[in-house]
Structures are given as structure tokens and as C-alpha cells.
Amino acid sequence: MSLSPETTRGDLIQLLLSNQGWHPSVLEVFPKAIRDSSTKVYNRYWREFTTFMSRKCGRWGQVSLPLICEFLLELSTLGHLSVRTIQSYVSALKFPLVFLLGKDLFAISTFRPFMKGLRNRTTNARTPAIQWNLEVVLAYLRSDVFEPPARASLILMFRKCLFLLALASGRRVSELAALGASAPYLLVPNRDKAVLTYRAGFLAKNETASCCHNPIVLQGLRPSCPDTQDYWLCPLRALKFFLHRVHRRLRSPEVQLFQRSPGRDSSPAMLSRELVTLIRDAHAKISDSTAQELDFRAMRYGQLPLLVSGCSPLAGVS
């Protein structure tokens, strides 16, 4: 069989299994072995691998472990990829290559020391963690930039709702990006409660089809707030104001909750950028000393520690 970068990894596996006599109904099970997001990534890795191999040899029978190691080394030196990412390439290549070649090249004894040497020759330069102050951001969210909500711009309400929901739930941005905007993925059974779940077909990084996350349950903060400004940090309140502003375009149950542009879903990377923008804007407009002064009353009544912990009515993750 000749090398063809146009053939996706999934299509190749289906073809090889079909040639071995697997029933079509059984073949439909194999793609479910990995998530849809991983399938896209693995197909890209496979395309890069077949493009490299088409330059080195013409047929699959000529593929060898030295050529595979040369490809992986190129990923490290020219692509500047980490060893962890390169190991993902190995995972993507291993299954189809076993069917194509009839043997597992990665089980050869020389492969393990190669990967160990690749790991040892790579310098792990850690990116410094971004330093930011939660008190500053909370003080910014209580400022007149966001209050009253009716006067704040839609993008500001978008960022406020996103930040407070991320803080209250502790979910990843990929999980926040999967939240739906209306029933059955968003339910408001009463004025003091909202229940949010992922849209159909999404599985979080640490989920399986048989063991899913519980819904995000937001409880209203007003009963526990001695101060009106603390109530301005209620994620349920922010969610309701945001939904009111975008009501017309969020009628379909399949529409994403945090949709930055109408008709186009926001990626997790885009939501991360919005969170970073909010944090930077907060530190540009409010100093640490001002935040401490503004948050003195919240700390006095115990609201800020409760806000950060997972035990307050604000957290609401069941």
C-alpha cells in the first residue's frame, strides 16, 4: 500500500479492519474509543507523519523504527515540541502502524532508550506563572464599570459572567465552552437557583460516558450578603443579566452559552483570552491598596473567604 497524506487516520483504520473481515456494525464502535477532539488531533498528527514518510520512502513496507525516530526527533528540534506532546504523536501512530506493518515497532527494545534520551536532552523551561490578585478583580467587578448592569456593555457582562461562573464552579474553560444556553442544558427552577449542564456529545477531560460530572448548580447569594455590593458578585445575578441581554440569539437549546459572536461558538482558547483580558483590565484600573480598602467590609463579614472556598452558597457545585 502506498503512502497517502490525504487518507485520514480514522479512514485508514476502518479500511484495514474492513479488509480483515470485521462487520460494519462492529467497525462503528472503534471510532468511539477516543474523543472527537482527540480524533481531530490524531488525524493531524497522522497527516504530518505520512507527509514526512512520503519524502523518505514510497511504501508502508519501507517504514522502519529508525525513520520513525527521525520523525520524532524532527518534531523536537524543528517543531520545538515537548516530549509529552511527542508521546501523543506515538499514541496516534501506534495503532494504525500495527495493522499496516503487522508488528509493533514501538515495542522494539531500542525505542525506549531513544525516548529517554530525547527527554533528557530537552531543556524544560517553565513559563513563570502570571501574578494576579483576586481581590483586585473582585473590586473591579463591583465598580461602576459593571454597575448597574443595564449600562455595562455586552462584552463586559460576558466577561463578568464568565469569570464568576469559572470561580464558582471551578470548571475548565473547555467545560465552560460546552455549556448550553437554554433548556434542557440550562434550567432556572426558581429565582434563587440555576442548573447548568454540558451540551450533548461533550465529554470533559476527566469524564467518561459512564461516569459524568454533576451539573453546575448556582444558588443565589443575596440571603447571605449583608452588603449590596457583595451581591453584585453573585454569579447567578450575572448570569441572569447576561441571558437577558442575549436572549434573542440564545433560543435554540444547542446554542453555546458563552457565544462571543452570533452563530459562532467560542473556543476554549477564546474564553481563556477573555478571562486574561478581564484580569489585566482589573489590575490596570484598580490598585492593590484600593482593592483592600474596598474589600475590607466583605472580609469583615466573611464573604471573601467563602467566595474563594467551595463551601459557600456561591460555589454551588453538586
XYZ file of C-alpha atoms in Angstrom:
318
model
C 0.000 0.000 0.000
C 1.386 3.397 -0.989
C 1.672 6.351 1.356
C -1.103 8.934 1.059
C -1.259 12.010 3.333
C -4.831 12.600 2.119
C -6.084 9.451 3.872
C -7.062 10.229 7.451
C -6.037 8.019 10.329
C -9.632 7.049 11.061
C -10.424 6.164 7.446
C -7.260 4.062 7.196
C -8.101 2.104 10.333
C -11.626 1.468 9.064
C -10.260 0.256 5.714
C -7.698 -2.063 7.292
C -10.220 -3.580 9.695
C -12.759 -3.992 6.914
C -10.186 -5.896 4.866
C -9.720 -8.248 7.828
C -13.420 -9.151 7.749
C -14.810 -7.020 10.564
C -18.569 -6.440 10.314
C -19.600 -2.817 9.507
C -21.671 -2.567 12.699
C -18.611 -3.565 14.732
C -16.426 -1.057 12.878
C -18.679 1.759 14.092
C -17.536 1.053 17.649
C -13.831 1.713 17.082
C -14.061 5.499 16.486
C -15.708 5.833 19.909
C -12.506 4.637 21.576
C -11.228 8.230 21.658
C -12.956 11.581 21.991
C -13.927 13.655 18.964
C -11.379 16.311 19.911
C -8.646 13.657 20.145
C -9.709 12.232 16.773
C -9.085 15.606 15.116
C -5.685 15.927 16.772
C -4.672 12.346 15.898
C -5.706 12.869 12.267
C -3.469 15.927 12.124
C -0.568 14.027 13.667
C -1.071 11.194 11.179
C -1.122 13.609 8.244
C 2.198 15.125 9.375
C 3.685 11.650 9.754
C 2.583 10.426 6.318
C 3.834 13.645 4.710
C 7.241 13.093 6.300
C 7.322 9.430 5.294
C 6.308 10.185 1.710
C 9.549 12.202 1.434
C 11.628 9.364 2.856
C 10.079 6.272 1.280
C 7.327 5.340 -1.128
C 5.542 2.449 0.526
C 4.451 1.403 4.004
C 6.634 -1.689 3.818
C 9.686 0.589 3.923
C 8.653 2.297 7.167
C 11.072 1.400 9.946
C 11.817 2.367 13.527
C 14.875 4.470 12.521
C 12.644 6.544 10.209
C 10.015 6.934 12.933
C 12.662 8.091 15.411
C 13.958 10.538 12.806
C 10.425 11.960 12.507
C 10.072 12.274 16.284
C 13.486 13.949 16.535
C 12.427 16.462 13.894
C 9.346 17.276 15.978
C 11.655 18.046 18.890
C 14.359 20.009 17.074
C 12.458 21.814 14.320
C 8.969 21.809 15.795
C 10.197 22.616 19.334
C 7.606 20.247 20.772
C 7.782 18.891 24.287
C 8.374 15.206 24.957
C 4.838 14.954 26.328
C 3.432 16.159 23.007
C 5.744 13.818 21.104
C 4.386 10.937 23.195
C 0.927 11.918 21.950
C 2.252 11.502 18.411
C 3.416 7.995 19.364
C -0.070 7.190 20.661
C -1.592 8.396 17.389
C 0.820 6.366 15.244
C 0.978 3.112 17.153
C -2.466 1.601 16.479
C -2.620 2.045 12.684
C 1.049 1.087 12.197
C 0.480 -2.245 13.934
C -2.202 -3.079 11.364
C -0.170 -1.795 8.428
C 3.133 -3.462 9.276
C 1.925 -6.479 11.225
C 4.195 -5.686 14.155
C 4.643 -3.123 16.894
C 7.771 -1.124 16.076
C 7.454 0.818 19.328
C 7.927 -2.428 21.279
C 11.473 -2.820 19.910
C 13.990 -2.510 22.735
C 15.854 0.418 21.130
C 12.818 2.714 21.164
C 12.656 3.137 24.931
C 16.220 4.460 25.359
C 15.655 6.758 22.376
C 12.658 8.375 24.095
C 14.587 8.569 27.367
C 17.462 10.313 25.605
C 15.038 12.655 23.876
C 13.581 13.568 27.238
C 16.982 14.146 28.832
C 18.289 16.344 26.005
C 15.286 18.638 26.163
C 15.523 21.635 28.458
C 12.268 22.220 30.269
C 11.891 25.986 30.537
C 8.934 26.714 32.765
C 6.862 29.741 31.948
C 6.538 31.960 35.030
C 3.070 31.940 36.500
C 1.086 35.139 35.967
C 0.771 37.015 39.247
C -2.660 38.489 39.891
C -4.756 39.442 42.868
C -8.276 38.061 43.272
C -9.261 40.991 45.495
C -8.371 43.407 42.693
C -10.558 41.565 40.174
C -13.498 41.316 42.584
C -13.219 45.019 43.404
C -13.167 45.742 39.651
C -16.308 43.648 39.115
C -18.074 45.680 41.814
C -17.029 49.010 40.328
C -19.172 51.362 38.246
C -17.634 49.844 35.107
C -20.077 46.944 35.558
C -22.791 48.525 37.673
C -25.592 48.952 37.015
C -25.591 46.029 34.547
C -28.048 47.710 32.202
C -25.407 50.375 31.406
C -22.462 47.987 31.020
C -21.528 46.846 27.538
C -22.373 43.317 26.435
C -18.719 42.267 26.287
C -18.197 43.415 29.880
C -21.217 41.415 31.050
C -19.900 38.471 29.047
C -16.559 38.620 30.886
C -18.108 39.170 34.297
C -20.480 36.236 33.932
C -17.704 34.026 32.590
C -15.282 34.897 35.405
C -17.801 34.487 38.236
C -19.073 31.200 36.841
C -15.495 29.923 36.459
C -14.724 30.990 40.036
C -17.920 29.492 41.434
C -17.739 26.172 39.612
C -14.021 25.521 39.291
C -14.593 24.056 35.824
C -12.099 24.150 32.950
C -12.624 26.638 30.124
C -13.284 23.706 27.793
C -16.155 22.709 30.081
C -17.498 26.262 30.288
C -17.386 26.392 26.491
C -19.620 23.312 26.375
C -22.444 24.807 28.452
C -25.791 25.261 26.724
C -27.797 28.481 26.710
C -31.305 27.124 27.240
C -33.298 24.066 28.295
C -32.501 21.270 28.782
C -28.909 22.402 29.345
C -29.793 25.490 31.375
C -32.674 25.351 33.840
C -33.830 28.065 36.234
C -36.356 26.309 38.507
C -36.775 29.387 40.718
C -35.358 32.875 41.187
C -32.586 31.674 43.508
C -31.269 28.718 41.551
C -29.880 27.758 38.144
C -28.697 24.369 36.879
C -26.214 24.182 34.001
C -25.070 21.072 32.113
C -22.878 20.348 29.101
C -24.388 20.111 25.649
C -24.970 16.689 24.138
C -21.900 14.934 22.801
C -19.365 16.678 25.054
C -17.173 14.797 27.489
C -14.860 16.662 29.829
C -11.206 15.689 30.071
C -11.767 13.634 33.222
C -15.197 12.272 32.251
C -16.301 9.013 30.701
C -19.662 8.120 29.182
C -20.469 6.016 32.264
C -19.154 8.489 34.840
C -20.164 12.068 34.067
C -19.840 15.283 36.040
C -22.726 16.503 38.122
C -24.474 19.626 36.823
C -23.300 23.051 37.945
C -25.823 24.300 40.487
C -25.754 28.028 41.219
C -27.524 29.314 44.314
C -28.438 32.964 44.764
C -26.061 34.889 47.015
C -28.495 37.512 48.319
C -29.650 35.748 51.550
C -26.062 35.578 52.823
C -24.965 39.082 51.747
C -25.032 41.839 54.397
C -23.911 44.351 51.771
C -25.419 45.245 48.403
C -22.024 45.457 46.707
C -21.265 41.868 47.662
C -24.465 40.796 45.944
C -23.039 42.313 42.770
C -20.608 39.384 42.771
C -23.382 36.784 42.688
C -22.778 34.553 39.620
C -26.494 33.784 39.348
C -27.271 37.500 39.128
C -24.558 37.989 36.479
C -25.885 35.003 34.534
C -29.447 36.340 34.539
C -28.394 39.794 33.336
C -26.207 38.259 30.624
C -29.005 35.965 29.435
C -31.405 38.903 29.345
C -29.029 40.836 27.086
C -28.543 37.977 24.619
C -31.997 36.398 24.880
C -32.903 36.759 21.212
C -29.951 34.772 19.877
C -29.923 32.012 22.517
C -33.316 30.439 21.870
C -32.045 27.169 20.410
C -31.067 24.537 23.011
C -27.936 23.716 21.029
C -26.578 27.268 21.184
C -23.484 27.774 23.307
C -23.943 29.835 26.466
C -20.732 31.855 26.109
C -21.052 32.572 22.415
C -18.798 35.536 21.639
C -20.229 36.136 18.147
C -23.755 35.237 16.957
C -23.863 31.904 15.186
C -20.273 31.002 16.036
C -19.148 29.033 19.081
C -16.324 30.363 21.207
C -13.316 28.088 21.565
C -11.805 27.363 24.995
C -8.763 29.403 23.938
C -11.002 32.394 23.205
C -12.665 32.127 26.619
C -9.220 31.981 28.227
C -8.235 35.162 26.422
C -11.384 36.898 27.660
C -10.566 35.910 31.247
C -6.993 37.160 30.885
C -8.264 40.435 29.410
C -10.600 40.938 32.373
C -7.794 40.277 34.865
C -5.425 42.656 33.073
C -8.053 45.397 32.859
C -8.761 44.999 36.574
C -5.107 45.462 37.524
C -4.738 48.400 35.140
C -7.657 50.289 36.727
C -7.587 49.246 40.390
C -4.537 49.116 42.642
C -3.963 46.505 45.332
C -4.396 49.088 48.104
C -7.703 50.294 46.656
C -8.913 46.712 46.379
C -8.021 46.010 50.000
C -9.930 49.085 51.100
C -12.978 48.159 49.015
C -12.888 44.537 50.183
C -12.493 45.330 53.888
C -16.218 45.063 54.516
C -16.505 41.824 52.544
C -13.633 40.299 54.521
C -15.120 41.595 57.762
C -18.364 39.746 57.108
C -16.570 36.651 55.865
C -17.847 36.891 52.305
C -14.492 36.881 50.502
C -13.119 33.740 52.166
C -16.423 31.995 51.457
C -16.302 33.199 47.876
C -12.926 31.606 47.283
C -13.739 28.351 49.084
C -16.096 25.727 47.747
C -18.385 25.844 50.802
C -20.397 28.996 50.204
C -23.789 29.387 48.531
C -21.814 30.936 45.691
C -19.923 27.773 44.869
C -22.980 25.647 44.254
C -21.278 22.729 42.513
C -23.025 19.484 43.384
